[in-house]
Amino acid sequence: MENSEKTEVVLFACGSFNSITNMHLRLLELDKDYMNGIGRYTVVKGIISLVGDAYKKKGLIPAHHQVIMAELATQNSKWVEVDTRESLQKEWIETVKVLRHHKEKLKASNCDHQQKSPSLGRKWTEQRQDSDQKESPRAKDERCAKGPSAV
């Protein structure tokens, strides 16, 4: 199966990550390997979304510290990055709302890879540019119409 026939997938890891560990990152890698190994999917991005202080979990490290630690942990990754939107909210928001937000952002940016968005970031743009150089114009048009899937 060619890449143009595969469904593009974005992996999400949402939660408190109190604090982020190598195993959190390893789980994303294992998920990516599994999804890519099935043969029907291509994982194009991993997003870590940390809860904010309003989550009020006992012993939760302040959100800004969580974000800094997660950004340091992912700084060398070519496909995983940290999104700060959820951690900056004044009230706790349900995970399904976080996922809906990202789904809309991904749909909006799917055909405009040059535009850099704070929640999608540099890595997304660079990876999309690399894959765009490898696909035919027809495949790109079909991909833009379909958009990436969120898992």
XYZ file of N, CA and C in Angstrom:
453
model
N 0.843 -1.179 0.000
C 0.000 0.000 0.000
C 0.886 1.239 0.000
N 0.653 2.161 -0.914
C 1.449 3.391 -0.994
C 1.018 4.366 0.087
N 1.913 5.324 0.406
C 1.591 6.333 1.416
C 0.333 7.108 1.083
N 0.083 7.392 -0.213
C -1.075 8.189 -0.586
C -2.374 7.455 -0.295
N -2.327 6.120 -0.140
C -3.515 5.327 0.147
C -3.724 5.150 1.647
N -2.751 5.508 2.447
C -2.842 5.327 3.886
C -3.539 6.517 4.530
N -4.225 6.232 5.619
C -4.884 7.269 6.396
C -3.868 7.908 7.327
N -3.756 9.223 7.266
C -2.853 9.935 8.162
C -3.496 10.031 9.543
N -2.677 9.795 10.567
C -3.165 9.744 11.940
C -2.328 10.657 12.818
N -3.010 11.333 13.743
C -2.344 12.133 14.769
C -2.644 11.467 16.108
N -1.602 11.148 16.862
C -1.769 10.540 18.175
C -1.816 11.622 19.250
N -2.736 11.461 20.191
C -2.877 12.409 21.284
C -2.617 11.712 22.611
N -1.918 12.411 23.482
C -1.735 11.969 24.855
C -2.178 13.131 25.735
N -3.298 12.955 26.391
C -3.850 14.005 27.244
C -3.806 13.545 28.692
N -3.558 14.475 29.601
C -3.565 14.101 31.010
C -2.713 14.999 31.873
N -2.470 14.526 33.101
C -1.737 15.356 34.052
C -0.232 15.183 33.941
N 0.264 14.034 33.520
C 1.706 13.806 33.352
C 2.487 14.390 34.529
N 2.169 13.928 35.706
C 2.675 14.529 36.937
C 3.908 13.802 37.475
N 5.005 13.900 36.914
C 5.491 14.625 35.746
C 5.734 13.650 34.584
N 6.017 14.206 33.425
C 6.225 13.373 32.247
C 7.449 12.482 32.442
N 7.352 11.258 31.934
C 8.456 10.302 32.093
C 8.853 9.741 30.730
N 9.973 9.049 30.708
C 10.391 8.379 29.476
C 9.340 7.377 29.010
N 8.643 6.730 29.939
C 7.631 5.753 29.551
C 6.429 6.413 28.865
N 6.060 7.624 29.270
C 5.003 8.335 28.539
C 5.402 8.484 27.070
N 6.634 8.897 26.848
C 7.118 9.087 25.478
C 7.258 7.753 24.761
N 7.679 6.734 25.494
C 7.826 5.402 24.893
C 6.473 4.848 24.449
N 5.424 5.117 25.224
C 4.085 4.672 24.831
C 3.661 5.292 23.504
N 3.977 6.562 23.321
C 3.676 7.197 22.029
C 4.452 6.525 20.903
N 5.717 6.217 21.149
C 6.530 5.533 20.133
C 5.958 4.161 19.803
N 5.553 3.412 20.838
C 4.958 2.089 20.618
C 3.654 2.196 19.826
N 2.833 3.187 20.178
C 1.583 3.407 19.441
C 1.861 3.734 17.975
N 2.849 4.590 17.757
C 3.210 4.961 16.389
C 3.677 3.734 15.605
N 4.556 2.945 16.207
C 5.055 1.738 15.539
C 3.917 0.785 15.203
N 2.984 0.621 16.135
C 1.859 -0.284 15.900
C 0.982 0.218 14.752
N 0.598 1.496 14.818
C -0.284 2.057 13.775
C 0.390 2.008 12.407
N 1.645 2.388 12.334
C 2.360 2.330 11.058
C 2.510 0.883 10.582
N 2.693 -0.041 11.520
C 2.896 -1.439 11.182
C 1.663 -2.131 10.627
N 0.490 -1.619 10.932
C -0.747 -2.203 10.420
C -0.773 -2.132 8.896
N -0.204 -1.052 8.352
C -0.135 -0.907 6.909
C -1.201 -0.013 6.314
N -2.175 0.368 7.091
C -3.253 1.238 6.586
C -3.113 2.678 7.061
N -2.181 2.920 7.985
C -2.065 4.232 8.604
C -0.636 4.752 8.530
N -0.522 6.078 8.549
C 0.758 6.749 8.678
C 0.613 7.774 9.799
N 1.349 7.592 10.875
C 1.309 8.552 11.974
C 2.149 9.755 11.566
N 1.521 10.922 11.525
C 2.196 12.133 11.068
C 2.545 13.077 12.211
N 1.973 12.823 13.395
C 2.201 13.756 14.494
C 1.773 13.131 15.801
N 2.426 13.543 16.861
C 2.022 13.206 18.217
C 1.899 14.493 19.009
N 0.820 14.634 19.735
C 0.585 15.850 20.518
C 0.345 15.468 21.971
N 1.084 16.103 22.856
C 0.884 15.938 24.289
C 0.167 17.186 24.792
N -0.975 16.968 25.441
C -1.767 18.069 25.980
C -1.899 17.865 27.482
N -1.353 18.803 28.236
C -1.335 18.691 29.698
C -2.503 19.448 30.318
N -3.073 18.888 31.369
C -4.159 19.570 32.066
C -3.626 20.829 32.743
N -4.539 21.739 33.011
C -4.172 22.979 33.685
C -4.334 22.873 35.191
N -4.014 23.959 35.866
C -4.103 23.993 37.321
C -5.540 23.816 37.814
N -6.519 24.166 36.985
C -7.919 24.045 37.384
C -8.367 22.594 37.536
N -7.566 21.654 37.083
C -7.899 20.236 37.240
C -7.970 19.851 38.721
N -7.201 20.549 39.540
C -7.232 20.415 41.003
C -6.911 19.015 41.515
N -6.082 18.288 40.802
C -5.653 16.980 41.277
C -4.704 17.183 42.456
N -4.923 16.428 43.516
C -4.079 16.567 44.713
C -2.632 16.248 44.350
N -1.715 17.150 44.708
C -0.292 16.955 44.470
C 0.160 17.281 43.056
N -0.734 17.828 42.248
C -0.392 18.146 40.859
C 0.619 19.292 40.803
N 1.700 19.067 40.101
C 2.712 20.100 39.900
C 2.082 21.223 39.071
N 2.387 22.498 39.351
C 1.793 23.596 38.588
C 1.969 23.404 37.076
N 0.940 23.797 36.336
C 0.892 23.557 34.892
C 2.105 24.128 34.162
N 2.549 25.308 34.533
C 3.673 25.903 33.800
C 4.942 25.058 33.965
N 5.119 24.427 35.122
C 6.270 23.535 35.319
C 6.102 22.258 34.492
N 4.867 21.749 34.461
C 4.579 20.554 33.664
C 4.917 20.800 32.199
N 4.495 21.949 31.688
C 4.734 22.290 30.286
C 6.228 22.382 29.999
N 6.966 23.045 30.870
C 8.418 23.179 30.677
C 9.081 21.803 30.643
N 8.700 20.928 31.573
C 9.290 19.589 31.607
C 8.932 18.796 30.346
N 7.680 18.898 29.923
C 7.253 18.168 28.727
C 7.946 18.710 27.477
N 8.100 20.023 27.393
C 8.798 20.608 26.238
C 10.263 20.176 26.209
N 10.894 20.132 27.362
C 12.282 19.655 27.410
C 12.364 18.184 27.003
N 11.396 17.392 27.442
C 11.399 15.965 27.131
C 11.176 15.688 25.649
N 10.509 16.607 24.950
C 10.189 16.384 23.527
C 11.006 17.263 22.585
N 11.930 18.044 23.110
C 12.638 19.016 22.272
C 13.404 18.389 21.112
N 13.821 17.147 21.219
C 14.562 16.501 20.131
C 13.699 15.595 19.264
N 12.420 15.542 19.551
C 11.520 14.697 18.767
C 11.169 15.394 17.460
N 11.127 14.617 16.392
C 10.745 15.155 15.089
C 9.244 15.061 14.857
N 8.529 14.377 15.750
C 7.099 14.197 15.494
C 6.206 14.436 16.708
N 6.753 14.475 17.929
C 5.942 14.721 19.121
C 6.210 16.124 19.624
N 5.125 16.802 19.968
C 5.281 18.123 20.563
C 4.228 18.359 21.624
N 4.424 19.421 22.395
C 3.544 19.767 23.502
C 2.638 20.902 23.062
N 1.347 20.734 23.350
C 0.393 21.813 23.107
C 0.016 22.407 24.464
N 0.066 23.723 24.572
C -0.158 24.385 25.866
C -1.588 24.868 26.074
N -2.420 24.781 25.056
C -3.767 25.357 25.143
C -4.534 24.865 26.370
N -4.602 23.557 26.555
C -5.368 23.001 27.676
C -4.794 23.466 29.015
N -3.489 23.521 29.129
C -2.860 23.888 30.400
C -3.074 25.358 30.757
N -3.426 26.185 29.780
C -3.610 27.614 30.019
C -5.056 28.006 30.356
N -5.971 27.051 30.296
C -7.379 27.358 30.547
C -7.617 27.657 32.020
N -8.498 28.614 32.285
C -8.816 28.983 33.663
C -9.701 27.934 34.340
N -10.428 27.174 33.522
C -11.266 26.100 34.038
C -10.845 24.790 33.392
N -11.071 23.684 34.101
C -10.781 22.372 33.547
C -11.720 22.109 32.379
N -11.176 21.560 31.306
C -12.008 21.214 30.163
C -11.898 19.715 29.892
N -13.013 19.137 29.453
C -13.055 17.705 29.191
C -12.151 17.350 28.026
N -11.580 16.163 28.075
C -10.669 15.702 27.029
C -11.329 15.718 25.658
N -12.602 15.355 25.587
C -13.284 15.336 24.291
C -13.295 16.734 23.660
N -13.387 17.770 24.464
C -13.356 19.144 23.940
C -11.962 19.494 23.442
N -10.940 19.007 24.112
C -9.558 19.215 23.663
C -9.366 18.546 22.308
N -9.843 17.305 22.189
C -9.710 16.571 20.931
C -10.476 17.248 19.797
N -11.672 17.742 20.081
C -12.449 18.461 19.051
C -11.696 19.703 18.574
N -11.123 20.426 19.510
C -10.344 21.621 19.148
C -9.210 21.251 18.193
N -8.475 20.215 18.525
C -7.346 19.816 17.682
C -7.807 19.276 16.338
N -8.908 18.583 16.321
C -9.446 18.081 15.057
C -9.749 19.246 14.115
N -10.363 20.301 14.640
C -10.665 21.477 13.819
C -9.386 22.182 13.372
N -8.408 22.289 14.264
C -7.126 22.912 13.889
C -6.432 22.120 12.794
N -6.451 20.802 12.906
C -5.815 19.955 11.901
C -6.524 20.057 10.562
N -7.837 20.074 10.586
C -8.592 20.227 9.345
C -8.269 21.567 8.691
N -8.232 22.630 9.496
C -7.986 23.977 8.968
C -6.584 24.112 8.384
N -5.631 23.404 8.946
C -4.250 23.556 8.496
C -3.827 22.493 7.491
N -4.676 21.543 7.210
C -4.302 20.391 6.390
C -3.729 20.779 5.039
N -4.291 21.788 4.390
C -3.831 22.156 3.046
C -2.988 23.421 3.046
N -2.705 23.952 4.210
C -1.912 25.177 4.291
C -0.738 24.933 5.224
N 0.209 24.133 4.786
C 1.316 23.716 5.639
C 2.338 24.813 5.882
N 2.319 25.860 5.106
C 3.281 26.940 5.301
C 2.916 27.794 6.505
N 1.610 27.850 6.838
C 1.172 28.667 7.959
C 1.552 27.989 9.256
N 2.245 28.686 10.113
C 2.672 28.097 11.377
C 1.668 28.486 12.461
N 1.164 27.497 13.156
C 0.200 27.682 14.218
C 0.856 27.338 15.545
N 0.581 28.101 16.618
C 1.194 27.784 17.896
C 0.890 26.365 18.365
N -0.285 25.849 18.062
C -0.620 24.518 18.560
C -0.127 23.411 17.642
N 0.225 23.727 16.415
C 0.727 22.700 15.513
C 2.235 22.794 15.373
N 2.733 23.995 15.382
C 4.167 24.206 15.489
C 5.027 23.875 14.289
N 6.312 24.097 14.469
C 7.327 23.948 13.438
C 7.437 22.515 12.954
N 7.428 21.550 13.859
C 7.639 20.161 13.472
C 6.577 19.694 12.487
N 5.323 20.074 12.723
C 4.234 19.699 11.816
C 4.505 20.258 10.421
N 4.831 21.520 10.326
C 5.071 22.157 9.036
C 6.224 21.491 8.304
N 7.326 21.237 8.997
C 8.484 20.610 8.351
C 8.167 19.198 7.879
N 7.495 18.424 8.720
C 7.180 17.049 8.337
C 6.215 17.028 7.159
N 5.243 17.898 7.157
C 4.266 17.945 6.058
C 4.954 18.368 4.763
N 5.881 19.322 4.835
C 6.598 19.745 3.631
C 7.403 18.591 3.053
N 8.062 17.811 3.927
C 8.839 16.666 3.462
C 7.957 15.651 2.758
N 6.794 15.341 3.329
C 5.924 14.337 2.718
C 5.260 14.882 1.455
N 5.008 16.184 1.381
C 4.402 16.780 0.187
C 5.319 16.643 -1.022
N 6.631 16.685 -0.805
C 7.574 16.581 -1.910
C 7.563 15.189 -2.516
N 7.072 14.179 -1.779
C 7.101 12.803 -2.230
C 5.809 12.363 -2.903
N 4.711 13.137 -2.803
C 3.443 12.673 -3.331
C 3.030 13.426 -4.593
N 2.181 12.789 -5.366
C 1.709 13.380 -6.609
C 0.689 14.468 -6.301
N 0.460 15.408 -7.246
C -0.544 16.451 -7.026
C -1.937 15.872 -6.771
N -2.297 14.787 -7.474
C -3.612 14.185 -7.273
C -3.741 13.631 -5.857
N -2.706 12.942 -5.392
C -2.736 12.387 -4.041
C -2.850 13.502 -3.010
N -2.163 14.613 -3.249
C -2.237 15.745 -2.325
C -3.646 16.318 -2.283
N -4.286 16.462 -3.447
C -5.652 16.976 -3.488
C -6.600 16.061 -2.720
N -6.444 14.753 -2.884
C -7.293 13.802 -2.170
C -7.043 13.864 -0.670
N -5.782 14.005 -0.270
C -5.445 14.089 1.142
C -6.034 15.348 1.758
N -5.952 16.453 1.050
C -6.475 17.710 1.574
C -7.993 17.639 1.751
N -8.645 16.950 0.850
C -10.095 16.807 0.939
C -10.469 15.923 2.126
N -9.659 14.906 2.405
C -9.960 13.941 3.460
C -9.506 14.454 4.827
N -8.312 14.992 4.926
C -7.771 15.471 6.201
C -7.255 14.341 7.048
N -6.402 14.652 8.065
C -5.844 13.617 8.934
C -6.874 13.132 9.938
N -6.690 11.932 10.417
C -7.541 11.376 11.465
C -6.887 11.616 12.807
N -7.708 11.710 13.833
C -7.172 11.872 15.184
C -7.465 10.611 15.970
N -6.435 10.067 16.609
C -6.603 8.863 17.432
C -6.279 9.208 18.861
